[in-house]
XYZ file of C-alpha atoms in Angstrom:
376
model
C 22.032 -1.562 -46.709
C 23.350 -3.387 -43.985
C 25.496 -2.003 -40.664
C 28.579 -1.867 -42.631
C 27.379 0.568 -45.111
C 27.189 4.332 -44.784
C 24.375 6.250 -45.186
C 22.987 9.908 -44.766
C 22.456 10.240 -40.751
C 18.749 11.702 -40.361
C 18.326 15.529 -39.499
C 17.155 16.601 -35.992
C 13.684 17.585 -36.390
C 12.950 21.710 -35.842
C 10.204 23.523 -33.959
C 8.194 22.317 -31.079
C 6.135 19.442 -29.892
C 4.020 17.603 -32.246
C 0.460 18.368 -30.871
C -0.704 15.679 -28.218
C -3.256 13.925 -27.043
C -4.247 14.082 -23.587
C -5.647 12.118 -20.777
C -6.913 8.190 -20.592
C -6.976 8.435 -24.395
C -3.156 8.700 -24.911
C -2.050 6.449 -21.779
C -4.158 3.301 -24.087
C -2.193 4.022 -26.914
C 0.924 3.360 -25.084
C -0.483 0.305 -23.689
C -1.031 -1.448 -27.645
C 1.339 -4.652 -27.856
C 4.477 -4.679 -30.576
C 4.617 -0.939 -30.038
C 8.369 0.887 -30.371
C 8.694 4.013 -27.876
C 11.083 6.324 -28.869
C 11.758 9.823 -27.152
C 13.574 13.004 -28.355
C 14.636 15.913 -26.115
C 13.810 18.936 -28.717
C 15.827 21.839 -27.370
C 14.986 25.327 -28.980
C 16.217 29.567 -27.520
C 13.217 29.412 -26.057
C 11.378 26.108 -25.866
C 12.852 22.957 -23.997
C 10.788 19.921 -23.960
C 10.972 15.814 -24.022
C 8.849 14.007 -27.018
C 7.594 10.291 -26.488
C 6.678 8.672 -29.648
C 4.459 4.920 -29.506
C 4.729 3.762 -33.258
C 3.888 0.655 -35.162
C 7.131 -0.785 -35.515
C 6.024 -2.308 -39.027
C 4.485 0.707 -40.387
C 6.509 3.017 -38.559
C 2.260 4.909 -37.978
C 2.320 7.209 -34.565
C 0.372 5.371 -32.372
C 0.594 7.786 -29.183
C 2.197 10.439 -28.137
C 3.723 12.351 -25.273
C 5.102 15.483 -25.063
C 6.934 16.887 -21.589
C 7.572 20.514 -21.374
C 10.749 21.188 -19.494
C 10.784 24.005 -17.052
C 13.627 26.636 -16.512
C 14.457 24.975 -12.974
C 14.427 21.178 -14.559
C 18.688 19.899 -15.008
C 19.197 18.689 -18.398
C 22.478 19.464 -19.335
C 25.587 18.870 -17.106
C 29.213 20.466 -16.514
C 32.492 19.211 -17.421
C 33.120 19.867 -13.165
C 30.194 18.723 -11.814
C 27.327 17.255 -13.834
C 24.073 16.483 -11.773
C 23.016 12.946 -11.571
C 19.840 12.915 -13.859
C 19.856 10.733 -17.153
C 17.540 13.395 -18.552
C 21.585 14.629 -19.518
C 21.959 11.765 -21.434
C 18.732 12.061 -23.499
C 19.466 15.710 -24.210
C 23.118 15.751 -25.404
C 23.300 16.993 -28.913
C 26.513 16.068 -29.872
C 30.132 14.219 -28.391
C 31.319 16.094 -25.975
C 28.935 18.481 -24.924
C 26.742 18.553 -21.595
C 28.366 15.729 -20.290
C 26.941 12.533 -18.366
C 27.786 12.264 -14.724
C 27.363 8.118 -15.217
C 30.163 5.865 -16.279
C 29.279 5.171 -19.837
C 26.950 7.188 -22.497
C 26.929 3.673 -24.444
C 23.792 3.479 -25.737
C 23.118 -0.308 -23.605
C 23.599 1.861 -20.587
C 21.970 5.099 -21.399
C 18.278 3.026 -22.138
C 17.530 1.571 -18.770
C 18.098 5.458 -17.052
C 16.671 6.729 -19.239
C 13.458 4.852 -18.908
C 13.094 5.053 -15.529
C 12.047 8.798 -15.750
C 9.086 7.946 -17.012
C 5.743 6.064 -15.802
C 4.792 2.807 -17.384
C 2.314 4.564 -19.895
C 4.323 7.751 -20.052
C 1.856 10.225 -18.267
C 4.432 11.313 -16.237
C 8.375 12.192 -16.215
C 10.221 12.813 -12.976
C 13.241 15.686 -13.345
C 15.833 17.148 -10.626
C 15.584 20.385 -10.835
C 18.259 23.552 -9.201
C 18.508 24.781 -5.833
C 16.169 27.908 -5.393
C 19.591 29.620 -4.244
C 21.944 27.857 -6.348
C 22.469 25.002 -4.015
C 21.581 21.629 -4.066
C 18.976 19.785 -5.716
C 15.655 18.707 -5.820
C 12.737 16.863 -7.413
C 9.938 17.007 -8.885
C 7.430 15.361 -11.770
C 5.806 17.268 -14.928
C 2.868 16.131 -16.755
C 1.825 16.305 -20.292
C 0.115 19.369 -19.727
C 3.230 20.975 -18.615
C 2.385 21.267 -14.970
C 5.285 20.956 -12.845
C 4.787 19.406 -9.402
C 7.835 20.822 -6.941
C 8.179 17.884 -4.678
C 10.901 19.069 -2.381
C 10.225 23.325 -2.281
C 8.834 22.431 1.269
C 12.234 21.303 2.655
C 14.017 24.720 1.163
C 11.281 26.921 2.931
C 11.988 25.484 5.927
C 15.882 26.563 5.382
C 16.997 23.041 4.530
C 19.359 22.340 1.301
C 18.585 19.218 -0.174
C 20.843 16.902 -2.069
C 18.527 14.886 -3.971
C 19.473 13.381 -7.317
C 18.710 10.500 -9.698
C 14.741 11.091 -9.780
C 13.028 8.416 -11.361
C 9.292 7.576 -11.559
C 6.886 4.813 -9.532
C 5.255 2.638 -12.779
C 1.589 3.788 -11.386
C 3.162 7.277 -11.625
C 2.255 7.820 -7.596
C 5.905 8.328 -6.576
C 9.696 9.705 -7.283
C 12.263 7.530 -6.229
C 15.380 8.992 -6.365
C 18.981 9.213 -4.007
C 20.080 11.522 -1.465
C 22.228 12.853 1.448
C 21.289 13.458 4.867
C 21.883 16.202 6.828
C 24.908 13.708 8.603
C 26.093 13.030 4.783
C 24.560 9.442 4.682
C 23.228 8.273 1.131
C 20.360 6.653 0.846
C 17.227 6.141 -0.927
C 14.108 7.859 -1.053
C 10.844 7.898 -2.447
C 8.408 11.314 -2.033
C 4.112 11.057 -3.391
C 3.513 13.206 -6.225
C 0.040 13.677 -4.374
C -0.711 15.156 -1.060
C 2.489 16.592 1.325
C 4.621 15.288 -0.522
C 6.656 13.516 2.412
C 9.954 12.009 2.081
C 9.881 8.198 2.633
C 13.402 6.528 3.630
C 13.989 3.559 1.340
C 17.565 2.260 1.974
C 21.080 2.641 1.652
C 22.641 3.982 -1.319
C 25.915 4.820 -2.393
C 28.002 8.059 -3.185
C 29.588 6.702 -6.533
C 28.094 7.720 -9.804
C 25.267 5.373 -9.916
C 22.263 6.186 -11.785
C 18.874 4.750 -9.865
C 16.018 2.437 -11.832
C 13.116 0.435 -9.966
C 12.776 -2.999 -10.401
C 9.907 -5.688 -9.079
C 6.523 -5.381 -7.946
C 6.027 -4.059 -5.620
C 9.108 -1.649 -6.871
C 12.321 -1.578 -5.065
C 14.855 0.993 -6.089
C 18.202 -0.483 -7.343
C 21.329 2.218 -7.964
C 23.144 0.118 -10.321
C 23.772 0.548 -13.842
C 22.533 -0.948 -17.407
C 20.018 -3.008 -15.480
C 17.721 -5.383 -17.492
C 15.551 -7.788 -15.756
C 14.598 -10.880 -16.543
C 11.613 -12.149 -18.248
C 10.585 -13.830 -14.781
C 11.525 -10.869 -12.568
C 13.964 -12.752 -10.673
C 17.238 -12.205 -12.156
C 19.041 -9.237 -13.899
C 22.232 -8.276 -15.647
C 23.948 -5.537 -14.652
C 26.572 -3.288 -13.346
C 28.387 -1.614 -10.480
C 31.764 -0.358 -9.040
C 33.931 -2.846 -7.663
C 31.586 -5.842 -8.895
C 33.324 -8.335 -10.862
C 29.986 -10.073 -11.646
C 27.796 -9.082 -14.069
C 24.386 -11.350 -13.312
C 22.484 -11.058 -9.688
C 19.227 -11.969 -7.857
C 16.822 -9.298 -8.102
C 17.181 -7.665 -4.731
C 14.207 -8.238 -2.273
C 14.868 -4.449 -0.978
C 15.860 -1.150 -1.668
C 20.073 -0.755 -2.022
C 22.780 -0.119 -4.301
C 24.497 -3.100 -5.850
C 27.875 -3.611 -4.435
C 30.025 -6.514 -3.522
C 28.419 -6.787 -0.110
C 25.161 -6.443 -1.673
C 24.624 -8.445 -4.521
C 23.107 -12.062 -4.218
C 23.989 -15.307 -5.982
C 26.282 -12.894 -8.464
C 28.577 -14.565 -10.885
C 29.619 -13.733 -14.386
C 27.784 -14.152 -17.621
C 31.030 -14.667 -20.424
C 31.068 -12.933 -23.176
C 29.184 -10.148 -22.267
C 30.588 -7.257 -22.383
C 27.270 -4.910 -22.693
C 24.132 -6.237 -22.366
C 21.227 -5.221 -24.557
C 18.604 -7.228 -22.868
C 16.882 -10.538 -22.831
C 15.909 -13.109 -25.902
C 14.530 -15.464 -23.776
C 14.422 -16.889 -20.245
C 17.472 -17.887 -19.897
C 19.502 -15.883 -22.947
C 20.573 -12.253 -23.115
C 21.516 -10.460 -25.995
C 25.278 -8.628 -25.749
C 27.891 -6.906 -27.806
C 31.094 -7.820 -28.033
C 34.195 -6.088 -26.534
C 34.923 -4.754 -29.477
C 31.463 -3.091 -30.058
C 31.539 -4.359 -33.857
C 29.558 -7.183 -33.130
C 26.334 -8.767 -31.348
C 26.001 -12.283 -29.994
C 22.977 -14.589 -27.881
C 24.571 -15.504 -24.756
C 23.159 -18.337 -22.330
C 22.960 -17.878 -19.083
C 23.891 -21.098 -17.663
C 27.921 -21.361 -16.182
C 30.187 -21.867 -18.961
C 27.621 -21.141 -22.013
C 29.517 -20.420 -25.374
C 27.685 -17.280 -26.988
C 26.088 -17.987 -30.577
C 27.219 -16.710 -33.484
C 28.075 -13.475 -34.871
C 24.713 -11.540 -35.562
C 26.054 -9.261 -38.158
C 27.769 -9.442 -40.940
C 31.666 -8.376 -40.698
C 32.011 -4.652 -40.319
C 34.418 -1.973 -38.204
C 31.512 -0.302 -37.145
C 30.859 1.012 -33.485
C 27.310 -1.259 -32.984
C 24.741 -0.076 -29.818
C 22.335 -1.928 -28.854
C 19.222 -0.552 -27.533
C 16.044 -2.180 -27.388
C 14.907 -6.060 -28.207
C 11.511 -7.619 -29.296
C 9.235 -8.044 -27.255
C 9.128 -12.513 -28.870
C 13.072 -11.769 -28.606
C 13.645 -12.508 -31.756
C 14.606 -9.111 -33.009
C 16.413 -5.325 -32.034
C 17.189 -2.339 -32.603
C 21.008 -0.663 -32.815
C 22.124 2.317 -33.485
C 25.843 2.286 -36.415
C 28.250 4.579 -36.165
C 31.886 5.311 -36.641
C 34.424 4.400 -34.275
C 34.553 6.881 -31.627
C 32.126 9.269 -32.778
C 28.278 8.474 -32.117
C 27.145 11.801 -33.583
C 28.894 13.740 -36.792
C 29.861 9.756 -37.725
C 26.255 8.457 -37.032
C 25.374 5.779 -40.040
C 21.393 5.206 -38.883
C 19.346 2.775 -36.568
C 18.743 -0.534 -38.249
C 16.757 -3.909 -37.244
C 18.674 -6.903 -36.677
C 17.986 -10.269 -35.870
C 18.680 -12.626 -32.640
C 18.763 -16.013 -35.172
C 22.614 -16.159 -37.459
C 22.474 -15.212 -40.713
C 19.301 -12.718 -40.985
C 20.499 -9.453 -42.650
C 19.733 -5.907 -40.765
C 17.627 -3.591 -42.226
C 18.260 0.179 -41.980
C 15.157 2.271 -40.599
C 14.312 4.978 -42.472
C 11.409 6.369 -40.921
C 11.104 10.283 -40.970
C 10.165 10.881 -37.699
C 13.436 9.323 -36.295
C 16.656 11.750 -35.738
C 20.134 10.925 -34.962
C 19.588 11.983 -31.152
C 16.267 9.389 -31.115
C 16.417 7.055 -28.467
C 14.588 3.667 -27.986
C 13.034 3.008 -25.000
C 11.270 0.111 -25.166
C 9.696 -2.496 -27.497
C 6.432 -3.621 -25.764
């Protein structure tokens, strides 16, 4: 069955987390090469909580797993008048319409970079904003796999302060949340607080005040608020996105600060690409077309025609998500126009050469809400 085919759309799993192993043990298994992480947000009366999944992507045999209770004072849904800035929103949305983004797009080649960034590189950790103890502001915090909930900021609202902080997103060595906020003279910036010892807030660098989620990018990490951000196999270039930006490839930025005009180094435009899903190769991303029917290999060299179509004809609304880690294949989600949840059609595997058919996934454990993360 191929992307212009329906299909029965999988059923959201019921109950709670899968049991889960704990410690050094579980962080290997999410270290294993050609591994696909996948995470659900499983939402019950009672019972919130975030489930990472490492499988065999041939095999589709759990390979690790991570489970992240949510507590009461963690933000995962949003309001129609004023959604927080976490993309722990996106990941828990259970159908169109409902607990809406505060980000510019819940296409699915947005929504996977955000989404990532809550997490540590072997998924130990997730980093949440969490309410006001009085109903105002925000703050942050990190919860491990066995449920504990660090309170990062609870200091500053002791000492009668109301913090604004949003957009929490983990350090890869799990040490840190980065995330954006507002000073006491309404400045944005950038922050970063140690999920060990006091806690202290660190000043990173500017930000902005438009709807920008935040991800970390280089080594040592730098925190970017841009959106749909995927870096290049070399670490020095990215595609991605940003208000009042015309361009949609930059330099990697050598410091903390939100990509704007003013900002953004050695930007120009990569043609053709209308969403990016990520790289194929050093110099060749992988993007959908304006229509979102179709996929296409782009270079990234000034005035590269894209390849040719990936898929076979279809009127199908196409997401891309994740690709290989050889770039040779990906993952995207088919569904009818308009309506990415009672119209979902199923994830399916397509390839990066012409002419190779996609193959629908039909492994149990995935649900139409599943999202791919990453294909290491």
């Amino acid at each position: 069955m191929t992307a212009c085919e329906s299909g029965d759309a999988p059923t959201r799993r019921k109950g709670g987390p899968a049991s889960t192993p704990s410690g050094s043990h579980a962080a290997a298994g999410f270290r294993q090469r050609d591994l696909m992480v996948t995470a659900d947000c499983v939402l019950g009366g009672r019972f919130g909580a975030v489930e990472v999944t490492g499988s065999d992507p041939q095999t589709w045999k759990r390979l690790a797993q991570a489970t992240f209770a949510l507590p009461p004072s963690a933000v995962f849904s949003g309001t129609d008048s004023s959604p927080a800035m976490t993309p722990l929103i996106d990941l828990c949305r259970q159908h169109a319409g409902s607990q809406d983004t505060a980000y510019d797009s819940d296409r699915l080649e947005w929504v996977v970079p955000r989404v990532r960034a809550l997490f540590d590189r072997d998924f130990t950790e997730m980093a949440v904003v969490l309410h006001g103890s009085g109903g105002d502001g925000t703050r942050v915090g990190v919860v491990d796999r066995q449920g504990r909930l660090t309170d990062l900021t609870g200091g500053e609202e002791s000492l009668g302060n109301t913090p604004r902080e949003e957009n929490a997103v983990m350090a890869p060595d799990g040490s840190a949340v980065w995330f954006t906020y507002t000073t006491s003279e309404g400045k944005h910036r950038i922050g970063s607080r140690p999920v060990g010892g006091g806690h202290t807030l660190t000043d990173r660098g500017p930000a902005t005040d438009t709807n920008l989620p935040l991800v970390l990018v280089g080594a040592p990490p730098r925190g970017l608020q841009a959106d749909m951000v995927h870096v290049s196999p070399d670490g020095r270039r990215m595609a991605a996105w940003a208000h009042g930006v015309d361009q949609n490839l930059f330099d990697v930025p050598a410091t903390s600060t939100a990509l704007t005009a003013g900002t953004a180094e050695h930007a120009r435009a990569v043609d053709h690409c209308s969403e990016a899903v990520g790289w194929t190769g050093p110099q060749t991303l992988l993007c959908a077309d304006e229509d979102a029917h179709q996929f296409v290999t782009v270079g990234v060299g000034t005035g590269a025609a894209p390849g040719a179509a990936l898929l076979p004809a279809n009127d199908k609304e196409n997401e891309g998500e994740v690709v290989s880690p050889d770039g040779r294949r990906f993952i995207f989600d088919s569904h009818r126009p308009d309506d990415p949840y009672d119209g979902f059609m199923g994830f399916y595997i397509g390839g990066t050469t012409p002419g190779t058919p996609p193959q629908k996934l039909t492994a149990e454990a995935l649900s139409s809400q599943t999202l791919f993360l990453e294909w290491r």
